[in-house]
PDB file of C-alpha atoms and ligand atoms in Angstrom:
ATOM      1  CA  MET A 441      -5.117  22.482  37.027  1.00 38.00           C
ATOM      2  CA  LEU A 442      -5.596  19.523  34.599  1.00 41.00           C
ATOM      3  CA  PHE A 443      -2.219  18.696  34.876  1.00 42.00           C
ATOM      4  CA  ILE A 444      -1.767  19.132  39.200  1.00 39.00           C
ATOM      5  CA  ASP A 445      -4.968  16.426  39.500  1.00 38.00           C
ATOM      6  CA  PHE A 446      -4.212  14.283  37.014  1.00 41.00           C
ATOM      7  CA  TYR A 447      -0.174  14.164  38.637  1.00 40.00           C
ATOM      8  CA  LEU A 448      -1.750  13.768  42.208  1.00 38.00           C
ATOM      9  CA  ILE A 449      -4.449  11.321  41.653  1.00 38.00           C
ATOM     10  CA  ILE A 450      -1.780   9.420  39.848  1.00 40.00           C
ATOM     11  CA  THR A 451       0.555   9.696  42.424  1.00 39.00           C
ATOM     12  CA  ILE A 452      -1.846   8.422  45.340  1.00 37.00           C
ATOM     13  CA  LEU A 453      -3.452   5.961  43.408  1.00 39.00           C
ATOM     14  CA  LEU A 454      -0.076   3.550  42.103  1.00 40.00           C
ATOM     15  CA  PRO A 455       1.321   3.682  45.267  1.00 37.00           C
ATOM     16  CA  LEU A 456      -1.152   1.222  46.460  1.00 35.00           C
ATOM     17  CA  THR A 457      -1.058  -1.137  44.278  1.00 37.00           C
ATOM     18  CA  ILE A 458       2.547  -1.283  42.753  1.00 37.00           C
ATOM     19  CA  HIS A 459       5.026  -3.735  44.089  1.00 35.00           C
ATOM     20  CA  SER A 460       8.591  -2.608  43.280  1.00 37.00           C
ATOM     21  CA  VAL A 461      10.603  -0.782  40.743  1.00 41.00           C
ATOM     22  CA  ASP A 462       8.199   1.625  38.974  1.00 43.00           C
ATOM     23  CA  GLN A 463       9.278   5.052  38.991  1.00 44.00           C
ATOM     24  CA  ASN A 464       7.197   7.583  39.702  1.00 46.00           C
ATOM     25  CA  ASP A 465       6.633   9.414  36.536  1.00 52.00           C
ATOM     26  CA  ASP A 466       7.229   6.914  34.558  1.00 57.00           C
ATOM     27  CA  HIS A 467       3.308   6.934  33.324  1.00 61.00           C
ATOM     28  CA  TYR A 468       3.971   9.732  31.226  1.00 63.00           C
ATOM     29  CA  GLN A 469       5.587   7.977  28.612  1.00 81.00           C
ATOM     30  CA  ASP A 470       3.158   5.013  28.769  1.00 88.00           C
ATOM     31  CA  VAL A 471       1.525   4.108  25.445  1.00 92.00           C
ATOM     32  CA  TYR A 472      -2.102   3.905  24.754  1.00 93.00           C
ATOM     33  CA  PHE A 473      -3.797   1.392  22.558  1.00 95.00           C
ATOM     34  CA  GLU A 474      -7.006   0.416  21.269  1.00 95.00           C
ATOM     35  CA  VAL A 475      -8.229  -3.394  19.964  1.00 97.00           C
ATOM     36  CA  VAL A 476     -11.033  -3.237  17.350  1.00 96.00           C
ATOM     37  CA  GLU A 477     -11.354  -7.001  17.095  1.00 97.00           C
ATOM     38  CA  PRO A 478     -12.254  -9.391  18.639  1.00 98.00           C
ATOM     39  CA  SER A 479     -14.945  -6.799  19.674  1.00 97.00           C
ATOM     40  CA  ASP A 480     -15.267  -8.355  22.964  1.00 97.00           C
ATOM     41  CA  ILE A 481     -12.364  -6.561  24.058  1.00 97.00           C
ATOM     42  CA  ASN A 482     -13.056  -3.537  22.059  1.00 96.00           C
ATOM     43  CA  TYR A 483     -10.943  -1.827  24.824  1.00 95.00           C
ATOM     44  CA  THR A 484      -7.968   1.094  25.269  1.00 94.00           C
ATOM     45  CA  PHE A 485      -5.241  -0.724  27.366  1.00 94.00           C
ATOM     46  CA  ARG A 486      -2.140   0.828  28.767  1.00 92.00           C
ATOM     47  CA  CYS A 487       1.193  -0.384  27.913  1.00 93.00           C
ATOM     48  CA  ARG A 488       5.130   0.839  29.094  1.00 91.00           C
ATOM     49  CA  PRO A 489       7.717   1.092  26.797  1.00 91.00           C
ATOM     50  CA  SER A 490      11.185   0.059  28.253  1.00 84.00           C
ATOM     51  CA  LYS A 491      13.464   3.070  28.705  1.00 78.00           C
ATOM     52  CA  GLN A 492      16.687   1.577  28.137  1.00 79.00           C
ATOM     53  CA  LEU A 493      15.625  -1.345  25.492  1.00 80.00           C
ATOM     54  CA  SER A 494      12.706   1.181  23.375  1.00 76.00           C
ATOM     55  CA  THR A 495      13.235   3.620  20.558  1.00 84.00           C
ATOM     56  CA  ASP A 496       9.959   5.180  19.720  1.00 86.00           C
ATOM     57  CA  PHE A 497       7.259   4.414  17.901  1.00 89.00           C
ATOM     58  CA  ASN A 498       7.502   6.648  14.699  1.00 88.00           C
ATOM     59  CA  GLN A 499       4.262   6.412  13.037  1.00 92.00           C
ATOM     60  CA  PHE A 500       0.587   5.680  13.748  1.00 94.00           C
ATOM     61  CA  TYR A 501      -0.319   2.330  13.240  1.00 96.00           C
ATOM     62  CA  GLU A 502      -4.192   1.777  12.359  1.00 96.00           C
ATOM     63  CA  ASN A 503      -5.774  -1.899  12.198  1.00 97.00           C
ATOM     64  CA  ILE A 504      -2.192  -3.786  12.861  1.00 98.00           C
ATOM     65  CA  TYR A 505      -2.357  -7.009  14.343  1.00 98.00           C
ATOM     66  CA  LEU A 506      -0.988  -8.270  17.900  1.00 98.00           C
ATOM     67  CA  ILE A 507      -0.129 -11.647  17.276  1.00 98.00           C
ATOM     68  CA  PRO A 508       0.983 -14.259  19.811  1.00 98.00           C
ATOM     69  CA  ALA A 509       4.580 -15.561  19.049  1.00 98.00           C
ATOM     70  CA  LYS A 510       5.189 -19.211  19.001  1.00 98.00           C
ATOM     71  CA  PRO A 511       6.429 -20.257  21.155  1.00 98.00           C
ATOM     72  CA  LEU A 512       4.750 -17.598  23.648  1.00 98.00           C
ATOM     73  CA  ARG A 513       8.050 -16.904  25.527  1.00 98.00           C
ATOM     74  CA  GLY A 514       9.627 -16.092  22.297  1.00 98.00           C
ATOM     75  CA  CYS A 515      13.094 -17.310  23.802  1.00 97.00           C
ATOM     76  CA  SER A 516      13.654 -19.036  20.313  1.00 97.00           C
ATOM     77  CA  ARG A 517      13.100 -18.538  16.525  1.00 97.00           C
ATOM     78  CA  LEU A 518       9.483 -17.626  16.149  1.00 98.00           C
ATOM     79  CA  GLN A 519       7.752 -19.894  14.162  1.00 98.00           C
ATOM     80  CA  ASN A 520       4.394 -17.845  12.992  1.00 98.00           C
ATOM     81  CA  ASP A 521       7.169 -15.233  11.264  1.00 96.00           C
ATOM     82  CA  PHE A 522       4.632 -15.120   8.363  1.00 97.00           C
ATOM     83  CA  GLU A 523       2.003 -13.628  10.631  1.00 98.00           C
ATOM     84  CA  LEU A 524       4.386 -11.707  12.548  1.00 98.00           C
ATOM     85  CA  ASN A 525       5.806 -10.213   9.617  1.00 98.00           C
ATOM     86  CA  ARG A 526       5.129  -6.436   9.494  1.00 98.00           C
ATOM     87  CA  ASN A 527       2.786  -6.852  13.298  1.00 98.00           C
ATOM     88  CA  ILE A 528       3.253  -6.806  16.769  1.00 98.00           C
ATOM     89  CA  ALA A 529       4.524  -9.924  18.260  1.00 98.00           C
ATOM     90  CA  LEU A 530       2.855 -10.550  21.972  1.00 98.00           C
ATOM     91  CA  ILE A 531       5.596 -12.305  23.762  1.00 98.00           C
ATOM     92  CA  GLU A 532       5.269 -13.910  27.759  1.00 97.00           C
ATOM     93  CA  ARG A 533       7.869 -12.636  30.279  1.00 96.00           C
ATOM     94  CA  GLY A 534      10.228 -15.627  31.337  1.00 95.00           C
ATOM     95  CA  ASP A 535      12.879 -18.001  30.380  1.00 95.00           C
ATOM     96  CA  CYS A 536      15.420 -15.715  28.209  1.00 95.00           C
ATOM     97  CA  SER A 537      16.355 -11.807  28.623  1.00 93.00           C
ATOM     98  CA  PHE A 538      13.795  -9.126  27.219  1.00 93.00           C
ATOM     99  CA  VAL A 539      16.571  -8.679  24.572  1.00 93.00           C
ATOM    100  CA  THR A 540      16.384 -12.002  23.494  1.00 95.00           C
ATOM    101  CA  LYS A 541      12.562 -11.773  23.030  1.00 96.00           C
ATOM    102  CA  ILE A 542      13.045  -8.436  21.090  1.00 95.00           C
ATOM    103  CA  GLU A 543      15.807  -9.878  18.877  1.00 95.00           C
ATOM    104  CA  PHE A 544      13.384 -12.793  17.896  1.00 96.00           C
ATOM    105  CA  ALA A 545      10.754 -10.766  17.500  1.00 97.00           C
ATOM    106  CA  GLN A 546      12.768  -8.618  15.263  1.00 96.00           C
ATOM    107  CA  GLN A 547      13.588 -11.414  13.379  1.00 96.00           C
ATOM    108  CA  SER A 548      10.619 -12.165  12.567  1.00 97.00           C
ATOM    109  CA  GLY A 549       9.987  -8.847  10.599  1.00 97.00           C
ATOM    110  CA  ALA A 550       7.577  -7.754  13.753  1.00 97.00           C
ATOM    111  CA  LEU A 551       7.099  -4.256  13.960  1.00 97.00           C
ATOM    112  CA  GLY A 552       6.941  -3.976  17.412  1.00 97.00           C
ATOM    113  CA  VAL A 553       6.943  -6.185  20.894  1.00 97.00           C
ATOM    114  CA  MET A 554       4.515  -6.604  23.711  1.00 97.00           C
ATOM    115  CA  ILE A 555       6.195  -8.314  26.547  1.00 96.00           C
ATOM    116  CA  MET A 556       3.219  -9.062  28.802  1.00 96.00           C
ATOM    117  CA  ASP A 557       3.829 -10.341  32.650  1.00 94.00           C
ATOM    118  CA  ASN A 558       4.166 -14.300  33.480  1.00 93.00           C
ATOM    119  CA  ASP A 559       3.158 -13.341  37.101  1.00 89.00           C
ATOM    120  CA  SER A 560      -0.591 -13.458  37.588  1.00 86.00           C
ATOM    121  CA  THR A 561       0.025 -12.079  41.268  1.00 83.00           C
ATOM    122  CA  ALA A 562       1.120  -8.993  39.822  1.00 74.00           C
ATOM    123  CA  HIS A 563      -2.154  -6.969  39.949  1.00 67.00           C
ATOM    124  CA  ALA A 564      -0.956  -3.279  38.073  1.00 66.00           C
ATOM    125  CA  TYR A 565       2.896  -3.087  37.938  1.00 67.00           C
ATOM    126  CA  PHE A 566       5.043  -2.487  35.047  1.00 74.00           C
ATOM    127  CA  VAL A 567       8.391  -4.563  35.051  1.00 75.00           C
ATOM    128  CA  GLN A 568      11.372  -2.099  33.704  1.00 76.00           C
ATOM    129  CA  MET A 569      12.496  -3.678  31.147  1.00 76.00           C
ATOM    130  CA  ILE A 570      16.406  -3.620  31.543  1.00 75.00           C
ATOM    131  CA  ASP A 571      19.267  -4.730  29.204  1.00 73.00           C
ATOM    132  CA  ASP A 572      20.833  -8.037  29.679  1.00 73.00           C
ATOM    133  CA  MET A 573      24.228  -6.415  29.143  1.00 73.00           C
ATOM    134  CA  THR A 574      25.030  -8.454  25.770  1.00 74.00           C
ATOM    135  CA  LYS A 575      24.973  -5.049  23.503  1.00 72.00           C
ATOM    136  CA  ARG A 576      22.826  -6.331  21.394  1.00 75.00           C
ATOM    137  CA  LYS A 577      20.781  -3.572  19.003  1.00 78.00           C
ATOM    138  CA  VAL A 578      17.405  -3.304  20.023  1.00 85.00           C
ATOM    139  CA  LEU A 579      15.752  -1.428  16.657  1.00 89.00           C
ATOM    140  CA  ILE A 580      11.482  -1.817  17.254  1.00 94.00           C
ATOM    141  CA  PRO A 581       9.394  -0.397  19.918  1.00 95.00           C
ATOM    142  CA  ALA A 582       9.306  -3.001  23.126  1.00 95.00           C
ATOM    143  CA  MET A 583       6.378  -2.446  25.386  1.00 94.00           C
ATOM    144  CA  PHE A 584       5.596  -4.362  29.073  1.00 93.00           C
ATOM    145  CA  LEU A 585       1.675  -5.152  29.360  1.00 94.00           C
ATOM    146  CA  GLN A 586       0.443  -6.157  32.540  1.00 92.00           C
ATOM    147  CA  TYR A 587      -0.908  -9.964  33.491  1.00 93.00           C
ATOM    148  CA  LYS A 588      -4.533  -9.137  33.451  1.00 92.00           C
ATOM    149  CA  ASP A 589      -4.155  -7.296  30.271  1.00 95.00           C
ATOM    150  CA  GLY A 590      -1.872  -9.968  28.293  1.00 96.00           C
ATOM    151  CA  HIS A 591      -4.270 -12.621  29.431  1.00 96.00           C
ATOM    152  CA  MET A 592      -7.401 -11.072  28.346  1.00 96.00           C
ATOM    153  CA  ILE A 593      -5.887 -10.841  25.082  1.00 98.00           C
ATOM    154  CA  LEU A 594      -4.784 -13.965  24.775  1.00 98.00           C
ATOM    155  CA  ASN A 595      -7.935 -15.513  25.831  1.00 98.00           C
ATOM    156  CA  SER A 596     -10.390 -13.576  23.251  1.00 98.00           C
ATOM    157  CA  ILE A 597      -7.804 -14.842  20.700  1.00 98.00           C
ATOM    158  CA  GLU A 598      -7.908 -18.159  21.453  1.00 98.00           C
ATOM    159  CA  LYS A 599     -11.936 -18.188  22.082  1.00 98.00           C
ATOM    160  CA  ASN A 600     -12.542 -16.431  18.608  1.00 98.00           C
ATOM    161  CA  HIS A 601     -10.160 -18.706  16.774  1.00 98.00           C
ATOM    162  CA  VAL A 602      -8.406 -15.339  15.227  1.00 98.00           C
ATOM    163  CA  MET A 603      -4.441 -15.046  14.678  1.00 97.00           C
ATOM    164  CA  GLY A 604      -4.437 -11.749  16.651  1.00 98.00           C
ATOM    165  CA  ALA A 605      -5.969  -8.702  17.879  1.00 98.00           C
ATOM    166  CA  ARG A 606      -6.604  -5.827  15.229  1.00 98.00           C
ATOM    167  CA  ILE A 607      -5.156  -2.741  17.087  1.00 98.00           C
ATOM    168  CA  ASN A 608      -4.602   1.051  16.716  1.00 96.00           C
ATOM    169  CA  ILE A 609      -1.350   2.158  18.122  1.00 96.00           C
ATOM    170  CA  PRO A 610      -0.017   4.591  19.633  1.00 93.00           C
ATOM    171  CA  LEU A 611      -3.056   6.593  20.802  1.00 90.00           C
ATOM    172  CA  ASN A 612      -2.633  10.119  21.161  1.00 80.00           C
ATOM    173  CA  LEU A 613      -4.198  10.963  24.547  1.00 75.00           C
ATOM    174  CA  THR A 614      -3.419  14.459  25.641  1.00 67.00           C
ATOM    175  CA  TYR A 615      -4.952  14.379  29.498  1.00 55.00           C
ATOM    176  CA  HIS A 616      -8.113  16.572  28.508  1.00 55.00           C
ATOM    177  CA  GLN A 617      -9.215  13.992  25.762  1.00 67.00           C
ATOM    178  CA  MET A 618     -11.668  11.643  26.334  1.00 72.00           C
ATOM    179  CA  LEU A 619     -10.868   7.729  25.177  1.00 79.00           C
ATOM    180  CA  LYS A 620     -12.727   6.863  22.036  1.00 83.00           C
ATOM    181  CA  VAL A 621     -13.232   3.088  23.601  1.00 86.00           C
ATOM    182  CA  PRO A 622     -13.117   2.711  27.274  1.00 87.00           C
ATOM    183  CA  ARG A 623     -10.530   1.341  28.891  1.00 87.00           C
ATOM    184  CA  ALA A 624      -9.746  -2.399  30.163  1.00 89.00           C
ATOM    185  CA  PRO A 625     -11.574  -3.496  33.091  1.00 87.00           C
ATOM    186  CA  GLY A 626      -9.896  -3.311  36.279  1.00 80.00           C
ATOM    187  CA  SER A 627      -7.673  -1.283  35.031  1.00 80.00           C
ATOM    188  CA  ASN A 628      -5.828   1.141  37.364  1.00 70.00           C
ATOM    189  CA  TRP A 629      -5.169   4.611  35.321  1.00 73.00           C
ATOM    190  CA  LEU A 630      -7.309   7.348  34.354  1.00 62.00           C
TER     191      LEU A 630
HETATM  192  C1  LIG B 496       8.661 -15.182  35.033  1.00 84.09           C
HETATM  193  O1  LIG B 496       9.592 -14.435  34.943  1.00 84.09           O
HETATM  194  C2  LIG B 496      10.521 -14.368  35.863  1.00 84.09           C
HETATM  195  C3  LIG B 496      11.830 -13.474  34.747  1.00 84.09           C
HETATM  196  O2  LIG B 496      12.592 -14.104  33.920  1.00 84.09           O
HETATM  197  C4  LIG B 496      11.015 -16.071  36.318  1.00 84.09           C
HETATM  198  O3  LIG B 496      12.415 -15.221  36.900  1.00 84.09           O
HETATM  199  C5  LIG B 496       9.646 -16.500  37.042  1.00 84.09           C
HETATM  200  O4  LIG B 496      10.380 -17.563  37.142  1.00 84.09           O
HETATM  201  C6  LIG B 496       9.048 -16.118  35.586  1.00 84.09           C
HETATM  202  N1  LIG B 496       7.983 -17.340  36.423  1.00 84.09           N
HETATM  203  C7  LIG B 496       6.839 -18.247  35.488  1.00 84.09           C
HETATM  204  C8  LIG B 496       5.756 -18.232  36.823  1.00 84.09           C
HETATM  205  O5  LIG B 496       6.931 -18.447  34.297  1.00 84.09           O
HETATM  206  C1  LIG B 497      -1.350  15.085  19.822  1.00 84.09           C
HETATM  207  O1  LIG B 497      -2.405  15.471  19.354  1.00 84.09           O
HETATM  208  C2  LIG B 497      -2.223  16.656  19.940  1.00 84.09           C
HETATM  209  C3  LIG B 497      -3.493  17.750  19.998  1.00 84.09           C
HETATM  210  O2  LIG B 497      -4.561  17.512  18.570  1.00 84.09           O
HETATM  211  C4  LIG B 497      -1.176  17.341  18.881  1.00 84.09           C
HETATM  212  O3  LIG B 497      -1.057  18.782  18.941  1.00 84.09           O
HETATM  213  C5  LIG B 497       0.123  16.758  18.861  1.00 84.09           C
HETATM  214  O4  LIG B 497       1.560  17.019  18.029  1.00 84.09           O
HETATM  215  C6  LIG B 497      -0.310  14.737  18.824  1.00 84.09           C
HETATM  216  N1  LIG B 497       1.058  14.418  19.015  1.00 84.09           N
HETATM  217  C7  LIG B 497       1.725  13.394  18.391  1.00 84.09           C
HETATM  218  C8  LIG B 497       2.403  12.688  18.917  1.00 84.09           C
HETATM  219  O5  LIG B 497       1.083  13.208  17.280  1.00 84.09           O
HETATM  220  C1  LIG B 498     -15.940  -0.309  20.057  1.00 84.09           C
HETATM  221  O1  LIG B 498     -16.167   0.530  20.844  1.00 84.09           O
HETATM  222  C2  LIG B 498     -16.736   1.714  20.807  1.00 84.09           C
HETATM  223  C3  LIG B 498     -16.907   2.517  22.128  1.00 84.09           C
HETATM  224  O2  LIG B 498     -17.861   2.036  22.626  1.00 84.09           O
HETATM  225  C4  LIG B 498     -17.296   1.964  19.706  1.00 84.09           C
HETATM  226  O3  LIG B 498     -18.090   3.253  19.033  1.00 84.09           O
HETATM  227  C5  LIG B 498     -17.117   0.868  18.638  1.00 84.09           C
HETATM  228  O4  LIG B 498     -17.656   0.993  17.610  1.00 84.09           O
HETATM  229  C6  LIG B 498     -16.674  -0.334  18.982  1.00 84.09           C
HETATM  230  N1  LIG B 498     -15.912  -0.980  17.639  1.00 84.09           N
HETATM  231  C7  LIG B 498     -16.018  -2.417  17.692  1.00 84.09           C
HETATM  232  C8  LIG B 498     -15.502  -2.675  16.360  1.00 84.09           C
HETATM  233  O5  LIG B 498     -16.717  -3.096  18.421  1.00 84.09           O
END
Protein backbone atom coordinates (compact mmCIF):
# COMPACT_ATOMS: atom_id res chain seq x y z
CA MET A 1 0.00 0.00 0.00
CA LEU A 2 2.79 2.38 0.90
CA PHE A 3 4.49 1.52 -2.35
CA ILE A 4 1.37 2.21 -4.37
CA ASP A 5 0.67 5.54 -2.70
CA PHE A 6 4.19 6.71 -3.21
CA TYR A 7 4.20 5.74 -6.83
CA LEU A 8 0.84 7.33 -7.58
CA ILE A 9 1.66 10.60 -5.90
CA ILE A 10 4.99 10.87 -7.62
CA THR A 11 3.57 10.10 -11.03
CA ILE A 12 0.76 12.56 -10.51
CA LEU A 13 2.90 15.39 -9.17
CA LEU A 14 6.04 15.13 -11.22
CA PRO A 15 4.66 15.50 -14.75
CA LEU A 16 3.18 18.87 -13.76
CA THR A 17 6.57 20.36 -13.11
CA ILE A 18 8.92 18.50 -15.40
CA HIS A 19 9.65 19.92 -18.82
CA SER A 20 11.38 17.09 -20.62
CA VAL A 21 13.51 13.94 -20.77
CA ASP A 22 12.40 12.68 -17.42
CA GLN A 23 11.77 8.96 -17.40
CA ASN A 24 8.87 7.93 -15.18
CA ASP A 25 10.68 5.64 -12.82
CA ASP A 26 14.02 7.42 -12.55
CA HIS A 27 13.27 8.60 -9.06
CA TYR A 28 13.71 5.10 -7.67
CA GLN A 29 17.43 5.44 -7.98
CA ASP A 30 17.77 9.03 -6.84
CA VAL A 31 20.39 9.80 -4.26
CA TYR A 32 19.60 11.85 -1.19
CA PHE A 33 22.03 13.74 0.99
CA GLU A 34 21.85 16.01 4.00
CA VAL A 35 23.82 19.17 4.61
CA VAL A 36 25.20 19.46 8.12
CA GLU A 37 27.02 22.76 7.61
CA PRO A 38 26.52 25.66 6.92
CA SER A 39 23.58 25.30 9.27
CA ASP A 40 21.38 27.73 7.31
CA ILE A 41 21.03 24.99 4.69
CA ASN A 42 20.61 22.12 7.13
CA TYR A 43 18.28 20.30 4.73
CA THR A 44 17.93 17.04 2.86
CA PHE A 45 18.52 17.33 -0.88
CA ARG A 46 17.83 15.03 -3.76
CA CYS A 47 20.02 14.47 -6.80
CA ARG A 48 19.90 12.12 -9.73
CA PRO A 49 22.73 9.83 -10.76
CA SER A 50 23.31 9.37 -14.45
CA LYS A 51 22.16 5.95 -15.63
CA GLN A 52 24.78 5.97 -18.32
CA LEU A 53 27.70 7.70 -16.73
CA SER A 54 27.68 7.14 -13.05
CA THR A 55 29.07 4.45 -10.87
CA ASP A 56 27.20 3.77 -7.61
CA PHE A 57 28.32 4.95 -4.24
CA ASN A 58 29.90 1.93 -2.65
CA GLN A 59 30.02 3.44 0.78
CA PHE A 60 28.36 6.00 3.00
CA TYR A 61 30.33 9.22 3.40
CA GLU A 62 29.75 11.10 6.61
CA ASN A 63 31.05 14.67 6.88
CA ILE A 64 32.46 14.77 3.39
CA TYR A 65 32.68 18.22 1.75
CA LEU A 66 30.76 19.33 -1.32
CA ILE A 67 33.08 21.96 -2.79
CA PRO A 68 32.48 24.31 -5.74
CA ALA A 69 35.05 23.64 -8.43
CA LYS A 70 37.30 26.44 -9.64
CA PRO A 71 36.41 27.23 -12.36
CA LEU A 72 32.78 26.44 -11.52
CA ARG A 73 31.97 25.03 -14.96
CA GLY A 74 34.81 22.56 -14.64
CA CYS A 75 35.81 22.56 -18.28
CA SER A 76 39.53 22.88 -17.57
CA ARG A 77 41.91 21.57 -14.95
CA LEU A 78 40.48 22.36 -11.50
CA GLN A 79 42.58 24.86 -9.59
CA ASN A 80 41.37 23.90 -6.13
CA ASP A 81 42.33 20.24 -6.47
CA PHE A 82 43.95 20.25 -3.04
CA GLU A 83 40.54 20.89 -1.43
CA LEU A 84 38.63 18.68 -3.83
CA ASN A 85 40.84 15.68 -3.19
CA ARG A 86 38.73 13.03 -1.39
CA ASN A 87 35.70 15.32 -1.35
CA ILE A 88 32.83 15.90 -3.81
CA ALA A 89 33.08 18.50 -6.57
CA LEU A 90 30.17 20.84 -7.31
CA ILE A 91 30.25 21.83 -10.98
CA GLU A 92 27.85 23.90 -13.07
CA ARG A 93 26.36 22.60 -16.29
CA GLY A 94 27.40 24.18 -19.59
CA ASP A 95 30.32 24.87 -21.98
CA CYS A 96 31.59 21.29 -22.17
CA SER A 97 30.27 17.74 -21.91
CA PHE A 98 29.33 16.02 -18.69
CA VAL A 99 32.11 13.53 -19.26
CA THR A 100 34.70 16.32 -19.51
CA LYS A 101 33.50 17.79 -16.21
CA ILE A 102 33.52 14.42 -14.51
CA GLU A 103 36.97 13.69 -15.83
CA PHE A 104 38.43 16.91 -14.42
CA ALA A 105 36.78 16.17 -11.08
CA GLN A 106 38.24 12.69 -11.17
CA GLN A 107 41.70 14.06 -11.91
CA SER A 108 41.46 16.33 -8.89
CA GLY A 109 40.94 13.29 -6.68
CA ALA A 110 37.25 13.96 -6.00
CA LEU A 111 35.26 10.93 -4.82
CA GLY A 112 32.14 12.12 -6.59
CA VAL A 113 30.77 14.96 -8.64
CA MET A 114 27.52 16.87 -8.53
CA ILE A 115 26.58 18.81 -11.63
CA MET A 116 24.07 21.57 -11.02
CA ASP A 117 21.80 22.99 -13.66
CA ASN A 118 22.63 26.35 -15.25
CA ASP A 119 19.04 27.15 -16.21
CA SER A 120 17.13 29.18 -13.62
CA THR A 121 13.86 28.66 -15.49
CA ALA A 122 14.00 24.86 -15.17
CA HIS A 123 12.27 24.56 -11.83
CA ALA A 124 12.00 20.94 -10.97
CA TYR A 125 13.64 18.91 -13.57
CA PHE A 126 16.60 16.62 -13.79
CA VAL A 127 18.72 16.53 -16.89
CA GLN A 128 19.62 13.01 -17.86
CA MET A 129 23.37 13.10 -18.14
CA ILE A 130 24.49 11.18 -21.17
CA ASP A 131 27.69 9.98 -22.67
CA ASP A 132 29.56 12.19 -25.14
CA MET A 133 30.67 9.15 -27.15
CA THR A 134 34.34 9.77 -26.51
CA LYS A 135 34.59 6.46 -24.65
CA ARG A 136 36.31 8.04 -21.70
CA LYS A 137 35.95 6.13 -18.48
CA VAL A 138 33.93 7.54 -15.59
CA LEU A 139 35.04 6.06 -12.30
CA ILE A 140 33.17 8.11 -9.71
CA PRO A 141 29.49 8.69 -8.87
CA ALA A 142 28.12 11.60 -10.92
CA MET A 143 24.83 13.21 -10.00
CA PHE A 144 22.63 15.96 -11.33
CA LEU A 145 21.34 18.66 -8.99
CA GLN A 146 18.50 21.05 -9.75
CA TYR A 147 19.27 24.73 -10.27
CA LYS A 148 17.46 25.95 -7.17
CA ASP A 149 19.20 23.46 -4.90
CA GLY A 150 22.62 24.02 -6.43
CA HIS A 151 22.33 27.76 -6.03
CA MET A 152 21.01 27.53 -2.50
CA ILE A 153 24.13 25.56 -1.60
CA LEU A 154 26.45 27.81 -3.58
CA ASN A 155 25.00 31.00 -2.06
CA SER A 156 25.30 29.64 1.44
CA ILE A 157 28.93 28.66 0.90
CA GLU A 158 29.69 32.18 -0.36
CA LYS A 159 27.74 33.93 2.37
CA ASN A 160 29.37 31.92 5.12
CA HIS A 161 32.87 32.18 3.64
CA VAL A 162 33.50 28.45 3.85
CA MET A 163 35.22 26.25 1.29
CA GLY A 164 32.27 23.88 0.96
CA ALA A 165 29.20 22.32 2.54
CA ARG A 166 29.66 19.41 4.94
CA ILE A 167 27.31 16.62 3.88
CA ASN A 168 26.29 13.01 4.53
CA ILE A 169 25.73 10.97 1.38
CA PRO A 170 24.03 8.76 0.25
CA LEU A 171 21.18 8.57 2.75
CA ASN A 172 19.41 5.27 2.94
CA LEU A 173 15.78 6.28 2.69
CA THR A 174 13.15 3.63 2.58
CA TYR A 175 9.58 4.73 1.90
CA HIS A 176 8.48 4.47 5.48
CA GLN A 177 11.53 6.12 6.99
CA MET A 178 11.34 9.69 8.22
CA LEU A 179 13.92 12.24 7.15
CA LYS A 180 16.12 13.30 10.01
CA VAL A 181 16.65 16.68 8.44
CA PRO A 182 13.77 18.44 6.61
CA ARG A 183 13.89 18.48 2.82
CA ALA A 184 15.12 21.62 1.09
CA PRO A 185 12.46 24.37 0.76
CA GLY A 186 10.45 24.20 -2.44
CA SER A 187 11.45 20.61 -3.20
CA ASN A 188 8.94 18.66 -5.24
CA TRP A 189 9.64 15.24 -3.84
CA LEU A 190 7.98 13.51 -0.91
C1 LIG B 1 23.59 25.56 -20.06
O1 LIG B 1 24.19 24.39 -20.54
C2 LIG B 1 23.71 23.95 -21.79
C3 LIG B 1 24.37 22.64 -22.09
O2 LIG B 1 25.75 22.76 -22.17
C4 LIG B 1 23.97 25.03 -22.83
O3 LIG B 1 23.43 24.62 -24.06
C5 LIG B 1 23.36 26.34 -22.39
O4 LIG B 1 23.73 27.36 -23.30
C6 LIG B 1 23.81 26.73 -21.01
N1 LIG B 1 23.06 27.87 -20.53
C7 LIG B 1 23.64 28.87 -19.87
C8 LIG B 1 22.72 29.93 -19.41
O5 LIG B 1 24.82 28.90 -19.61
C1 LIG C 1 18.94 0.49 4.04
O1 LIG C 1 18.29 0.29 5.26
C2 LIG C 1 17.56 -0.94 5.31
C3 LIG C 1 16.76 -0.93 6.61
O2 LIG C 1 17.55 -0.56 7.69
C4 LIG C 1 18.53 -2.11 5.15
O3 LIG C 1 17.82 -3.31 5.18
C5 LIG C 1 19.26 -1.96 3.81
O4 LIG C 1 20.20 -2.98 3.67
C6 LIG C 1 19.92 -0.61 3.72
N1 LIG C 1 20.46 -0.45 2.39
C7 LIG C 1 21.70 -0.02 2.15
C8 LIG C 1 22.07 0.12 0.72
O5 LIG C 1 22.48 0.25 3.04
C1 LIG D 1 19.86 19.92 11.37
O1 LIG D 1 18.48 19.78 11.51
C2 LIG D 1 18.08 18.70 12.34
C3 LIG D 1 16.58 18.56 12.28
O2 LIG D 1 15.93 19.80 12.38
C4 LIG D 1 18.60 18.92 13.75
O3 LIG D 1 18.27 17.82 14.56
C5 LIG D 1 20.11 19.07 13.68
O4 LIG D 1 20.62 19.39 14.97
C6 LIG D 1 20.51 20.17 12.72
N1 LIG D 1 21.95 20.15 12.57
C7 LIG D 1 22.66 21.26 12.54
C8 LIG D 1 24.13 21.06 12.38
O5 LIG D 1 22.16 22.35 12.62
